[in-house]
CSV table of C-alpha atoms in Angstrom, one decimal:
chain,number,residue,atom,x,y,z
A,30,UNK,CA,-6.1,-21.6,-1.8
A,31,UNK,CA,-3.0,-19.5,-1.2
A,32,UNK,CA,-0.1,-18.3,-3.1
A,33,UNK,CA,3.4,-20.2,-1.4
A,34,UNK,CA,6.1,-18.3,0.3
A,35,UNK,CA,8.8,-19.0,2.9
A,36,UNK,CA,9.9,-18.0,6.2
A,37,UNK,CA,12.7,-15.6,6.3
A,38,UNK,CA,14.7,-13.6,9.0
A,39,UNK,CA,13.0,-10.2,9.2
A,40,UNK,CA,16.8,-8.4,11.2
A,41,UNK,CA,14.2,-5.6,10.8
A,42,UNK,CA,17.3,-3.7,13.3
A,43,UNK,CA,16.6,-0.4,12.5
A,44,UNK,CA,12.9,-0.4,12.5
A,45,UNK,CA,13.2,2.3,15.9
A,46,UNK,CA,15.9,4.5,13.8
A,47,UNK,CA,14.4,7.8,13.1
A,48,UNK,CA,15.9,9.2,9.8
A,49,UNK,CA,19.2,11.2,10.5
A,50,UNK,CA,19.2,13.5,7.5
A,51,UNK,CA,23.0,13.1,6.0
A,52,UNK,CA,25.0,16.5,5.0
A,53,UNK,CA,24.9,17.8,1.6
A,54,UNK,CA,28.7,15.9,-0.3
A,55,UNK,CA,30.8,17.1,-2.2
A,56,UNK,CA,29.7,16.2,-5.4
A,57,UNK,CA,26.4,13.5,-6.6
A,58,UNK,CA,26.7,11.5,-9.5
A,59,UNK,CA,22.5,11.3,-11.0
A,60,UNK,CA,22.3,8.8,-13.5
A,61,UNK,CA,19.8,9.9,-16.4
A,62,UNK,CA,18.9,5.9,-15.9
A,63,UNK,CA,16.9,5.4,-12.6
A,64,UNK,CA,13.6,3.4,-13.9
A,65,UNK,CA,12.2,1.0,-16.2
A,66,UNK,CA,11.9,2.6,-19.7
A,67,UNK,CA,13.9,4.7,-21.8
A,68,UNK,CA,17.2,6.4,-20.4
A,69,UNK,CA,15.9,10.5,-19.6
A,70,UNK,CA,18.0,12.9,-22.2
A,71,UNK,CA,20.0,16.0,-20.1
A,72,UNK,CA,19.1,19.1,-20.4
A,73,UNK,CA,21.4,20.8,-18.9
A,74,UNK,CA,24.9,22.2,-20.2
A,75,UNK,CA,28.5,21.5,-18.5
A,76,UNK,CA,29.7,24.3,-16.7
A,77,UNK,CA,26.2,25.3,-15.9
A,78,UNK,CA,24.7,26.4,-12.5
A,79,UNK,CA,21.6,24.3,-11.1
A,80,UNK,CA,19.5,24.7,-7.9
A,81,UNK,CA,17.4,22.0,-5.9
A,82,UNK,CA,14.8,20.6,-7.8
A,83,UNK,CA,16.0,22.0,-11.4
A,84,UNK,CA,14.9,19.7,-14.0
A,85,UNK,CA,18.3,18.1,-15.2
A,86,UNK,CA,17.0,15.6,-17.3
A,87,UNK,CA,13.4,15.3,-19.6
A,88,UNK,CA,11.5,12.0,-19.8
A,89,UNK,CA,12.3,10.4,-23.3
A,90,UNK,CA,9.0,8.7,-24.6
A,91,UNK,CA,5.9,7.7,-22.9
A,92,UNK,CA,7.9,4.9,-20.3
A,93,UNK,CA,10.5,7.3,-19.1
A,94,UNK,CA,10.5,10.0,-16.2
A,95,UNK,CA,12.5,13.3,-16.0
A,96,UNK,CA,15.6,13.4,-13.2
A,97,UNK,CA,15.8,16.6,-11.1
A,98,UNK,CA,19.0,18.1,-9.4
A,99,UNK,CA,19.3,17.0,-5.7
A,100,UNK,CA,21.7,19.8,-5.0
A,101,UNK,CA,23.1,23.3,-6.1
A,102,UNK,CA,26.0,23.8,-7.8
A,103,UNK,CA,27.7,23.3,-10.6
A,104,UNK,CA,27.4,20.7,-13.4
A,105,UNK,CA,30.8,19.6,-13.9
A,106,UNK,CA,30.8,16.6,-16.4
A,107,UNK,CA,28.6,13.5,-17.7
A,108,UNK,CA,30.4,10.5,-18.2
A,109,UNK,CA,29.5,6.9,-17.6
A,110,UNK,CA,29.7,4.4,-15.0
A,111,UNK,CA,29.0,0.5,-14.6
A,112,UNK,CA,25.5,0.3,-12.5
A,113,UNK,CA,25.0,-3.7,-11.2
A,114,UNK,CA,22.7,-4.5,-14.0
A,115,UNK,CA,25.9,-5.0,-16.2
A,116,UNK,CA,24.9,-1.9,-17.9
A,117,UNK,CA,26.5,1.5,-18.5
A,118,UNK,CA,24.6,4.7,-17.7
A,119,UNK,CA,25.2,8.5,-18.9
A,120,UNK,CA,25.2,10.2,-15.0
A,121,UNK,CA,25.4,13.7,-14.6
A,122,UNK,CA,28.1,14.8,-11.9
A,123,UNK,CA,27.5,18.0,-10.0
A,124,UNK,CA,29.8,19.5,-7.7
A,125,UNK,CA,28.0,21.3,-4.9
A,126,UNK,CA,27.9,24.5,-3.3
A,127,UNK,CA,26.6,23.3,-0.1
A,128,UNK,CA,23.7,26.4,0.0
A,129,UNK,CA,20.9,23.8,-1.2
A,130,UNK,CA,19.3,26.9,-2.8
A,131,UNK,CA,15.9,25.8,-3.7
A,132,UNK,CA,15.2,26.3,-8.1
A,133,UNK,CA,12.9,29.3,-8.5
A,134,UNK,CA,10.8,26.7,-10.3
A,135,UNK,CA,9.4,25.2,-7.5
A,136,UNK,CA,6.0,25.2,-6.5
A,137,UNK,CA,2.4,23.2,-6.1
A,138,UNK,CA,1.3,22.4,-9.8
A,139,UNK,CA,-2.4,23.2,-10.1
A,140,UNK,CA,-4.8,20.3,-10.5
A,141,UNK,CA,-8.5,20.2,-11.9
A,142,UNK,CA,-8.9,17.0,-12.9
A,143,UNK,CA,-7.4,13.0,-13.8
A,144,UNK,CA,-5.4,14.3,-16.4
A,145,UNK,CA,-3.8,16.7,-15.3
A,146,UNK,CA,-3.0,14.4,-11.8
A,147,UNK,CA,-1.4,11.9,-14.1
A,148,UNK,CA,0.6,15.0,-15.3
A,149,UNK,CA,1.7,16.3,-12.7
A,150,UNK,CA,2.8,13.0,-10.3
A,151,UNK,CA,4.8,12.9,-14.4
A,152,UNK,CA,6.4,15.9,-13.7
A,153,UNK,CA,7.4,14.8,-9.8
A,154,UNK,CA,9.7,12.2,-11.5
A,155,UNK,CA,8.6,9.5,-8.8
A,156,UNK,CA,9.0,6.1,-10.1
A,157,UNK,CA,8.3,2.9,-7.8
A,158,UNK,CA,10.1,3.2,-4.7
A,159,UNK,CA,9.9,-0.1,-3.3
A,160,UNK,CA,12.8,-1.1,-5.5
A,161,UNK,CA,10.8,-2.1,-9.1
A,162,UNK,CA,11.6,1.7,-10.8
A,163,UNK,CA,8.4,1.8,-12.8
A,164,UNK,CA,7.7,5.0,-13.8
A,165,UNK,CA,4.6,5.8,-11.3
A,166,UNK,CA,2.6,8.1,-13.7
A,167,UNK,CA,2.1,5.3,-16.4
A,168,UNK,CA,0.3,2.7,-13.7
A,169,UNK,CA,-2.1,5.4,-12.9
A,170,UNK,CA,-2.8,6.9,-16.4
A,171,UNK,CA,-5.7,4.5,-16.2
A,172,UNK,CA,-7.9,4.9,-19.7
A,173,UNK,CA,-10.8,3.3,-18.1
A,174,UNK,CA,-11.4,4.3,-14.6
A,175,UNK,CA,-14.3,2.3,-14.0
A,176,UNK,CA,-11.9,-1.1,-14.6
A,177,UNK,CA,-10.2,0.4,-11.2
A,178,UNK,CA,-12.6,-1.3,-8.2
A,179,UNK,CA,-9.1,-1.3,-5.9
A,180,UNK,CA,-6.3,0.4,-5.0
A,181,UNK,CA,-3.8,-1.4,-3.3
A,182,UNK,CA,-1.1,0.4,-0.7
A,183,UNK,CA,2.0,-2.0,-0.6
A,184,UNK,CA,3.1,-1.5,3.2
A,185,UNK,CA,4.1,-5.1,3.6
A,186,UNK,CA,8.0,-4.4,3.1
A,187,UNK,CA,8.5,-8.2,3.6
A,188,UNK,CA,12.6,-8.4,3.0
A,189,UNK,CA,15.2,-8.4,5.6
A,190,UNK,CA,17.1,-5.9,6.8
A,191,UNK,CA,14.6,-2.9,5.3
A,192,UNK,CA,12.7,-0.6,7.3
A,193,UNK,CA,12.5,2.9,5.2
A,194,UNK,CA,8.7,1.9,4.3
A,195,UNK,CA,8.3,1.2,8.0
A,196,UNK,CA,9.8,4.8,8.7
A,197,UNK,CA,7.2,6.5,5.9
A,198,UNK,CA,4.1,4.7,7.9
A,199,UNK,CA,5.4,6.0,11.1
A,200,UNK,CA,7.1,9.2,10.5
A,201,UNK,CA,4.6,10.3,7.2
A,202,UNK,CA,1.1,9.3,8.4
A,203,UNK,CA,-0.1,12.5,7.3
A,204,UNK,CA,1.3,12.2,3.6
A,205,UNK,CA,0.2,8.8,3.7
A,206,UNK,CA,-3.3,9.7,4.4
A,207,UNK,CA,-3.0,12.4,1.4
A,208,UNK,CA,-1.4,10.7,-1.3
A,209,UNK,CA,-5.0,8.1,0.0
A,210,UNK,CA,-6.9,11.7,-0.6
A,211,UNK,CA,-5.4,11.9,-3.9
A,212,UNK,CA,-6.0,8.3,-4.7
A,213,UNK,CA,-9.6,8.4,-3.7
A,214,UNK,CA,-10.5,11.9,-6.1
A,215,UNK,CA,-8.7,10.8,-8.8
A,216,UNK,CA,-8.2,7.3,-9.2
A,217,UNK,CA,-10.8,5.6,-7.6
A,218,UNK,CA,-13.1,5.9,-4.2
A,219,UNK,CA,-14.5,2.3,-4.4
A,220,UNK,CA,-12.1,0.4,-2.0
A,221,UNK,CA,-8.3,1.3,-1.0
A,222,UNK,CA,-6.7,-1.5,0.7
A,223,UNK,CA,-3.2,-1.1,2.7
A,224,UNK,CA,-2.2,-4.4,2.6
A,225,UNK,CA,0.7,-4.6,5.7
A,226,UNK,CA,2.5,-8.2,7.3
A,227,UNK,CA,1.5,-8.8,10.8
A,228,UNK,CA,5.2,-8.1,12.2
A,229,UNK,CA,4.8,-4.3,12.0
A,230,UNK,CA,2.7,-3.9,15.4
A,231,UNK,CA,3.6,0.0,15.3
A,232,UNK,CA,2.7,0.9,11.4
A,233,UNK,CA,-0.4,-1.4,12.1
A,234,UNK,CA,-1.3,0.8,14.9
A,235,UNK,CA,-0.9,3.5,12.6
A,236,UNK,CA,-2.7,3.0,9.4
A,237,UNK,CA,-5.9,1.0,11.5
A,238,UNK,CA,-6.0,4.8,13.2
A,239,UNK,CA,-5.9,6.7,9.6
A,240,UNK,CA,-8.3,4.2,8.0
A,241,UNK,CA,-10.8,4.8,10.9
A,242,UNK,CA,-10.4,8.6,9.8
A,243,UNK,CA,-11.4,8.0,5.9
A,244,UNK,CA,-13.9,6.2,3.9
A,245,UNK,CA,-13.5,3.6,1.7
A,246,UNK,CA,-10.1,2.5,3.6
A,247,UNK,CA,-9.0,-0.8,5.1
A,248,UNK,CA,-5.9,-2.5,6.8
A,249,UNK,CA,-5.5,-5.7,5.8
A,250,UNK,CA,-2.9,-7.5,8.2
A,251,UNK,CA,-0.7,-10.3,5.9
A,252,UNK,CA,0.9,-13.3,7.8
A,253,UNK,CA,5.0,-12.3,7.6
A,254,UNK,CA,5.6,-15.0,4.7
A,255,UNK,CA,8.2,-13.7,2.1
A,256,UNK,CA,7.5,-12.7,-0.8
A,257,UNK,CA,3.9,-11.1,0.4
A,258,UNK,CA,4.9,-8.0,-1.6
A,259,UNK,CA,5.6,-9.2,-4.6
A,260,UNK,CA,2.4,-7.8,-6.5
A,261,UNK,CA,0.7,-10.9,-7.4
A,262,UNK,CA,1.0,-12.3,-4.3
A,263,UNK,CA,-0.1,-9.3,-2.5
A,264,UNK,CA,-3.1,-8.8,-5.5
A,265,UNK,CA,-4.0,-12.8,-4.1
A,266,UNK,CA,-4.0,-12.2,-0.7
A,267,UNK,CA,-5.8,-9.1,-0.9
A,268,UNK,CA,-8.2,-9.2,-3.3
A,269,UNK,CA,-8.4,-12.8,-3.3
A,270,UNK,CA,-7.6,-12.6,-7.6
A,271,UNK,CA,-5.0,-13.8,-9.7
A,272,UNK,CA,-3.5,-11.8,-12.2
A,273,UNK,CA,-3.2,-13.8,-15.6
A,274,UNK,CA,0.0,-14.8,-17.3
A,275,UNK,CA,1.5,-12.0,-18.8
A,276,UNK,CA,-1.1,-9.4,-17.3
A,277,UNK,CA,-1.5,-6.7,-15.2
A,278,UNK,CA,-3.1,-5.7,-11.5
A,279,UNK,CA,-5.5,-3.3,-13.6
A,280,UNK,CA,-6.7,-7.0,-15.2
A,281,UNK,CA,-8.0,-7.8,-12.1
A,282,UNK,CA,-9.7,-4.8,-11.2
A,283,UNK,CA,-6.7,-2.9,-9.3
A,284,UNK,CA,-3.9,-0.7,-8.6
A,285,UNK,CA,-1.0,-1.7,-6.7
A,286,UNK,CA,1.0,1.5,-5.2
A,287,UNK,CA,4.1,1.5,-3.1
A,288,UNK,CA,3.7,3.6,0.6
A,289,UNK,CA,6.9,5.4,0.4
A,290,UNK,CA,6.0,5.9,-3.4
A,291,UNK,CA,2.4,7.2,-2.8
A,292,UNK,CA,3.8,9.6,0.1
A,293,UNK,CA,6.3,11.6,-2.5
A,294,UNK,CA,3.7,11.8,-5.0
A,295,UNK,CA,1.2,13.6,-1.9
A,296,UNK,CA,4.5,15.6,-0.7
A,297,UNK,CA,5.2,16.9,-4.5
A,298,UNK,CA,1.5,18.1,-4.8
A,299,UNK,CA,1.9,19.7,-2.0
A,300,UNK,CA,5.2,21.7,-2.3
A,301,UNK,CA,6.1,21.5,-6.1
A,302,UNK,CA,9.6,19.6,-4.9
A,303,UNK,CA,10.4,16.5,-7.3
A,304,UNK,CA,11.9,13.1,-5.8
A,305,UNK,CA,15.5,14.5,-5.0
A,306,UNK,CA,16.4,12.8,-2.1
A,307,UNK,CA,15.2,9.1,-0.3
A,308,UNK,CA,15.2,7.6,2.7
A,309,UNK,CA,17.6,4.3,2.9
A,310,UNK,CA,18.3,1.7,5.3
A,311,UNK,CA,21.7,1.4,6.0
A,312,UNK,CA,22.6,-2.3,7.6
A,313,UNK,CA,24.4,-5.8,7.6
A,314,UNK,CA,26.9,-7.4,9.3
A,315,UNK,CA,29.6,-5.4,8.5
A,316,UNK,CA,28.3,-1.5,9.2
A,317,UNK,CA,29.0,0.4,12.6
A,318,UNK,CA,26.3,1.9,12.7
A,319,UNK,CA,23.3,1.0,11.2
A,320,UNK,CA,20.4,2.9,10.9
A,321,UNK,CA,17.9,5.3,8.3
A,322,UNK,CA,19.3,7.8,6.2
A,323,UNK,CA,17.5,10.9,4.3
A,324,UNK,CA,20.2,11.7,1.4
A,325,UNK,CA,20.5,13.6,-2.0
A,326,UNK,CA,20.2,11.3,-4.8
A,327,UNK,CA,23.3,10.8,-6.5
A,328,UNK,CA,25.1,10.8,-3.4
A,329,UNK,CA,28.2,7.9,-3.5
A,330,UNK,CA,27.5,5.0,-1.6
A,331,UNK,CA,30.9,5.4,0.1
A,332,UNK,CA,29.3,8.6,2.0
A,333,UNK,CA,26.2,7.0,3.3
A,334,UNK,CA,28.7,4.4,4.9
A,335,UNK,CA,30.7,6.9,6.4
A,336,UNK,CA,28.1,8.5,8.1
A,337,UNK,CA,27.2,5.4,9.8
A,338,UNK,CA,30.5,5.1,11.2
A,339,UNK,CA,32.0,3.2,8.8
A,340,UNK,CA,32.8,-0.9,8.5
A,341,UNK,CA,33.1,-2.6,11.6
A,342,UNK,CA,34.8,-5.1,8.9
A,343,UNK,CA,35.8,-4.8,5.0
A,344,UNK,CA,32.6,-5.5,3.5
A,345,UNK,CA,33.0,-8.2,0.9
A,346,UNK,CA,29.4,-7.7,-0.4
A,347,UNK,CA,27.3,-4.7,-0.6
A,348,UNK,CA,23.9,-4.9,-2.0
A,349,UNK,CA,21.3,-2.3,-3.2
A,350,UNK,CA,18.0,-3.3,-1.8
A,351,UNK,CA,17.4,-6.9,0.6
A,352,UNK,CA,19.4,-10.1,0.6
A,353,UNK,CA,16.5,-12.2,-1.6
A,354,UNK,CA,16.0,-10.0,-4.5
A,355,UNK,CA,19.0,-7.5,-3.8
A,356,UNK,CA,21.6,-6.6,-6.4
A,357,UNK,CA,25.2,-6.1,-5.7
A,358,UNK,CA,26.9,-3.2,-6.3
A,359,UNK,CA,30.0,-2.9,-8.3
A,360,UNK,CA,31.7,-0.4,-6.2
A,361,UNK,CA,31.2,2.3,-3.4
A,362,UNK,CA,31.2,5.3,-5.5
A,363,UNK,CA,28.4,4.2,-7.4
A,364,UNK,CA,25.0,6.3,-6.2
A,365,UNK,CA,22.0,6.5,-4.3
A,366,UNK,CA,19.1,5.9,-7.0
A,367,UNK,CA,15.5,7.1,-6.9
A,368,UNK,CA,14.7,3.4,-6.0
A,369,UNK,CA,17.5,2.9,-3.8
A,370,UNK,CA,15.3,1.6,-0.7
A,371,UNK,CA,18.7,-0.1,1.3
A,372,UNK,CA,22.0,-0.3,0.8
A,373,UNK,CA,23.1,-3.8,3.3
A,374,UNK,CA,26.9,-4.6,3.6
A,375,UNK,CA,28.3,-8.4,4.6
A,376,UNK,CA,30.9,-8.9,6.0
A,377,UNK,CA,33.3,-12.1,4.3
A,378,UNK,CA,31.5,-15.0,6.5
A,379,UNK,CA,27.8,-13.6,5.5
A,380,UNK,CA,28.9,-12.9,2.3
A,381,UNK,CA,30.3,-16.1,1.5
A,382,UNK,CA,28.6,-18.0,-1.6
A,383,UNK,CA,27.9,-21.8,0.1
A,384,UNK,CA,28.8,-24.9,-1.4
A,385,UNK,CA,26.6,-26.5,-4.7
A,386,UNK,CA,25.7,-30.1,-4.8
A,387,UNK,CA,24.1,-32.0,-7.3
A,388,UNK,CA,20.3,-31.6,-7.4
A,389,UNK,CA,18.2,-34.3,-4.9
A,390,UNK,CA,14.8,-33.9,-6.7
A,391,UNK,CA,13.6,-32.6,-3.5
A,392,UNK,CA,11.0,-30.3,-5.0
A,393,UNK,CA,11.4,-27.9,-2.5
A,394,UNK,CA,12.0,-25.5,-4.9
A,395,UNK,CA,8.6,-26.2,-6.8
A,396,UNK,CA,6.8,-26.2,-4.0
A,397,UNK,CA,7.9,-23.4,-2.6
A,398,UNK,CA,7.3,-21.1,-5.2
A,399,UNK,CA,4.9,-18.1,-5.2
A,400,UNK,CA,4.4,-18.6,-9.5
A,401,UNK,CA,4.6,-22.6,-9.0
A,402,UNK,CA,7.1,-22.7,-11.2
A,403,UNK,CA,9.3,-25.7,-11.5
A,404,UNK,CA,13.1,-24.2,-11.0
A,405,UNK,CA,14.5,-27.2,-11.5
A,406,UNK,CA,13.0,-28.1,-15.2
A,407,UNK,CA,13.9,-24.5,-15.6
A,408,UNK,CA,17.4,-24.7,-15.4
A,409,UNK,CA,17.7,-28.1,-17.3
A,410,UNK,CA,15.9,-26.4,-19.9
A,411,UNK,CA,18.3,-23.5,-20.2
A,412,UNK,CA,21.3,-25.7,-20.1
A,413,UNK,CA,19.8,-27.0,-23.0
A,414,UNK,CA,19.2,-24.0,-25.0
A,415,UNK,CA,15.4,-25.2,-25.4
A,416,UNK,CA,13.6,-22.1,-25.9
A,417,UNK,CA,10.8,-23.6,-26.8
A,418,UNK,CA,10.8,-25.6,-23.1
A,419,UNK,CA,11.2,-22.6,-21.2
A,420,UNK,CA,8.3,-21.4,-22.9
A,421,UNK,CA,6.0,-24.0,-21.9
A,422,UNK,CA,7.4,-23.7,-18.4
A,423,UNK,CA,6.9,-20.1,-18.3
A,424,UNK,CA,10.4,-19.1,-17.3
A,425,UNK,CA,9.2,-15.5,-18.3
A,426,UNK,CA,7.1,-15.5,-15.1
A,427,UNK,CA,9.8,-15.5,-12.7
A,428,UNK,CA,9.4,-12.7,-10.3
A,429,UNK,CA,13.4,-13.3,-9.4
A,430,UNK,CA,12.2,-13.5,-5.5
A,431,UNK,CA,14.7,-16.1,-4.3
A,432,UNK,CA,12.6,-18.5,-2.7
A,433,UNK,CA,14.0,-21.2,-4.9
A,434,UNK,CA,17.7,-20.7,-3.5
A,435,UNK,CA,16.6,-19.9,-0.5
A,436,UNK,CA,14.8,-23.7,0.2
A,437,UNK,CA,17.2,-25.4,-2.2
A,438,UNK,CA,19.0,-27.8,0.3
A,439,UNK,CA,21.6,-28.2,-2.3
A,440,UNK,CA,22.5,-24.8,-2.0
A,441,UNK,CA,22.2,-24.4,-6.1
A,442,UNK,CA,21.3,-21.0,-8.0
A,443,UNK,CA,18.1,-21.2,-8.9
A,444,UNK,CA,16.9,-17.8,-9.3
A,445,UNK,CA,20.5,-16.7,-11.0
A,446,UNK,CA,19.5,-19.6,-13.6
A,447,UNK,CA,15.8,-17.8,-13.4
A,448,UNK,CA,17.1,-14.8,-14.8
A,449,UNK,CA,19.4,-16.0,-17.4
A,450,UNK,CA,16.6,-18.4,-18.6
A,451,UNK,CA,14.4,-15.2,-19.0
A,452,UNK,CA,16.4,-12.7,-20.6
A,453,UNK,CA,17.6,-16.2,-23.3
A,454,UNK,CA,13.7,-16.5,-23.9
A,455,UNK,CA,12.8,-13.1,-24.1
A,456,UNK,CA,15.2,-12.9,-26.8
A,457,UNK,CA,13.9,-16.0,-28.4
A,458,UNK,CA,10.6,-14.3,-28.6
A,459,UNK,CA,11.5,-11.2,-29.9
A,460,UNK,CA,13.3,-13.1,-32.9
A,461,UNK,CA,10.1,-15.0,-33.5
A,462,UNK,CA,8.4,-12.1,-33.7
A,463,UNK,CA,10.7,-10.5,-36.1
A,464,UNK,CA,10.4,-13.7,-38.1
A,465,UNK,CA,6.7,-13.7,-37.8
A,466,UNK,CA,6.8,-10.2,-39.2
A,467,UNK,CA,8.8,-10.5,-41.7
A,468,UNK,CA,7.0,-13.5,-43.1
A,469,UNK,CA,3.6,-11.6,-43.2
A,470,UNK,CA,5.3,-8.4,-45.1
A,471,UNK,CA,6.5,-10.6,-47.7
A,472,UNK,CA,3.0,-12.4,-48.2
């Protein structure tokens, strides 16, 4: 047995691009918003001074992670701005003093144990860098350590266009190998799988040399089939397990840890620095130049461009992340965020929705699926308004991966009705509750 996917173009164009390090801006808008969980709460004053690494921000509540300054200067104003979930976000704007003096704050926390590991990858502020924004200390703040027989590095980086994992691999190896250290004292020193698709001949080369080096460490090459890092496909095809509706990797006996993610929590240990700055991809049809970048978070998207020379052509669509599960952005002064892994411009002929038809009752889309979900009963259902349909079709499963649209010869938007069909039950289900709740208080 094996989970489904689909063939898709790897344009993996900048996979030979070493990281060109961009120059401080002007001025970085840091949104107090850059993970899943509850917005961080400033704590810092307009008008005040910060340095690199300042704390700027403090986690609010257990599923939350603090925000540090990526530059120093001066704190100029917080305001709020549109991000492309259709939400608005409190962002702190900084006007730099181009001396990227480094906070006095700064250095290695000291670590004598699991708790105080958890703490401090808290106090890094790294959330999931492969694009999903979990806050990173929560997966490992594991209450049962024994439950843990795997941890699972997710090299597979199986979307288009994006090669800033494949530039950690090649360019990190040694941070790689310690965040592994870390893993392996802390977490757990059964089994630690990197799990990488077959199309990376270079990182393979890599990471078969640093598992050969450690104990308890294995590559396990993944045929290039999108979505192979998706984590319960990549859980499937490495471990060979299925993670239950509505559970968790931990469920199953692992731990599933972005590269790039696992290499900032080794670098923080190390030198004390929070996540302040990311390595992005820069590409699609309508950029000059593209290529890897190393900037400040908060920087505008607009400067990123620029320093790849530009638009070839007026973009018509830019995207944070990949084409299959990337989100468009509303406009080029939004910012680089912690999980900002790409930014991909189109130019008006690749950005240019195709033509629906009526459904065919191919199945293609079922059969496609990674969840074997059935897209098409899905969106009927919605269309409907039948909660109680999209329940027994598990709409709530949806891993929003694309593959539906992708195969859909009818050119129909499947995983757009995916997500609306979620967030409709979700809300049905959190009035049931309600209802539930209230009918047991009154008893």
């Amino acid at each position: 047995m094996k989970l489904r996917g689909i063939k898709v173009p790897h344009r993996k164009n900048t996979a030979d691009s070493t990281p060109k390090r961009l120059p401080t801006p002007e001025r970085v808008t840091i949104p107090m918003s850059m993970h899943i969980g509850k917005h961080a709460v400033p704590a810092v004053k307009i008008g005040e001074r910060v340095t690199v690494g300042q704390l700027i921000a403090e986690a609010n509540g257990f599923i939350s992670a603090p925000v540090h300054s990526s530059v120093s200067g001066t704190v100029k104003k917080f305001n709020e701005i549109p991000m492309s979930a259709g939400t608005k976000t409190t962002v702190v704007e900084i006007e730099t003093d181009g001396l990227q003096e480094i906070s006095p704050d700064i250095k290695p926390p000291v670590i004598s144990g699991f708790d105080s590991f958890v703490e401090a990858v808290k106090k890094s502020g790294v959330v999931g860098l492969g694009g999903a924004g979990f806050p990173t200390f929560v997966k490992l703040a594991v209450k049962d350590l024994s439950a843990v027989e795997a941890v699972i590095i997710n090299a597979a980086e199986c979307e288009p266009y994006i090669t800033s994992d494949t530039r950690t691999m090649l360019d990190k190896t040694d941070y790689v190998a310690r965040g592994i250290e870390l893993l392996q004292k802390y977490i757990c020193s059964k089994r630690i799988i990197i799990g990488i698709e077959n199309n990376k001949k270079a990182c393979i080369e890599k990471m078969n040399a640093l598992a050969e080096s450690m104990k308890n460490v294995e590559v396990k090459i993944l045929p290039s089939v999108y979505p192979q890092g998706g984590e319960k496909v990549l859980v499937f095809n490495t471990l060979g397990r299925m993670i239950p509706k509505g559970g968790l990797p931990l469920d199953v006996g692992a731990i599933v840890i972005n590269v790039t993610t696992l290499t900032a929590i080794a670098e923080y240990i190390e030198t004390g620095m929070p996540l302040v700055e990311k390595c992005i991809t820069v590409d699609g049809s309508a950029v000059k130049e593209p290529q890897n970048v190393i900037a400040p978070i908060g920087t505008p998207l607009e400067k990123v461009f620029e320093f790849c020379g530009g638009f070839k052509e007026t973009p018509k669509k830019v995207l944070y992340g990949g084409p299959m599960m990337g989100i468009s952005v509303p406009s080029l002064d939004v910012p680089v965020l912690k999980m900002t892994n790409a930014i991909i411009a189109f130019n008006e002929k690749d950005a240019r929705l195709p033509k629906t038809t009526p459904c065919i009752n191919c199945g293609k889309c079922l059969n496609q699926c990674p969840l074997k979900l059935d897209p098409r009963s899905i969106s009927k259902a919605y269309k409907m308004d039948d909660c109680e349909e999209l329940q027994r079709l598990h709409a709530d499963l949806c891993m929003e991966c694309g593959c539906c649209s992708f195969v859909c010869p009818a050119k129909r938007h499947l995983v757009q009705n995916n997500k609306l069909a979620k967030a409709k039950l979700n809300k049905y289900l959190r009035e049931q509750q309600e209802e539930n709740k209230n009918k047991e208080e009154k008893k």
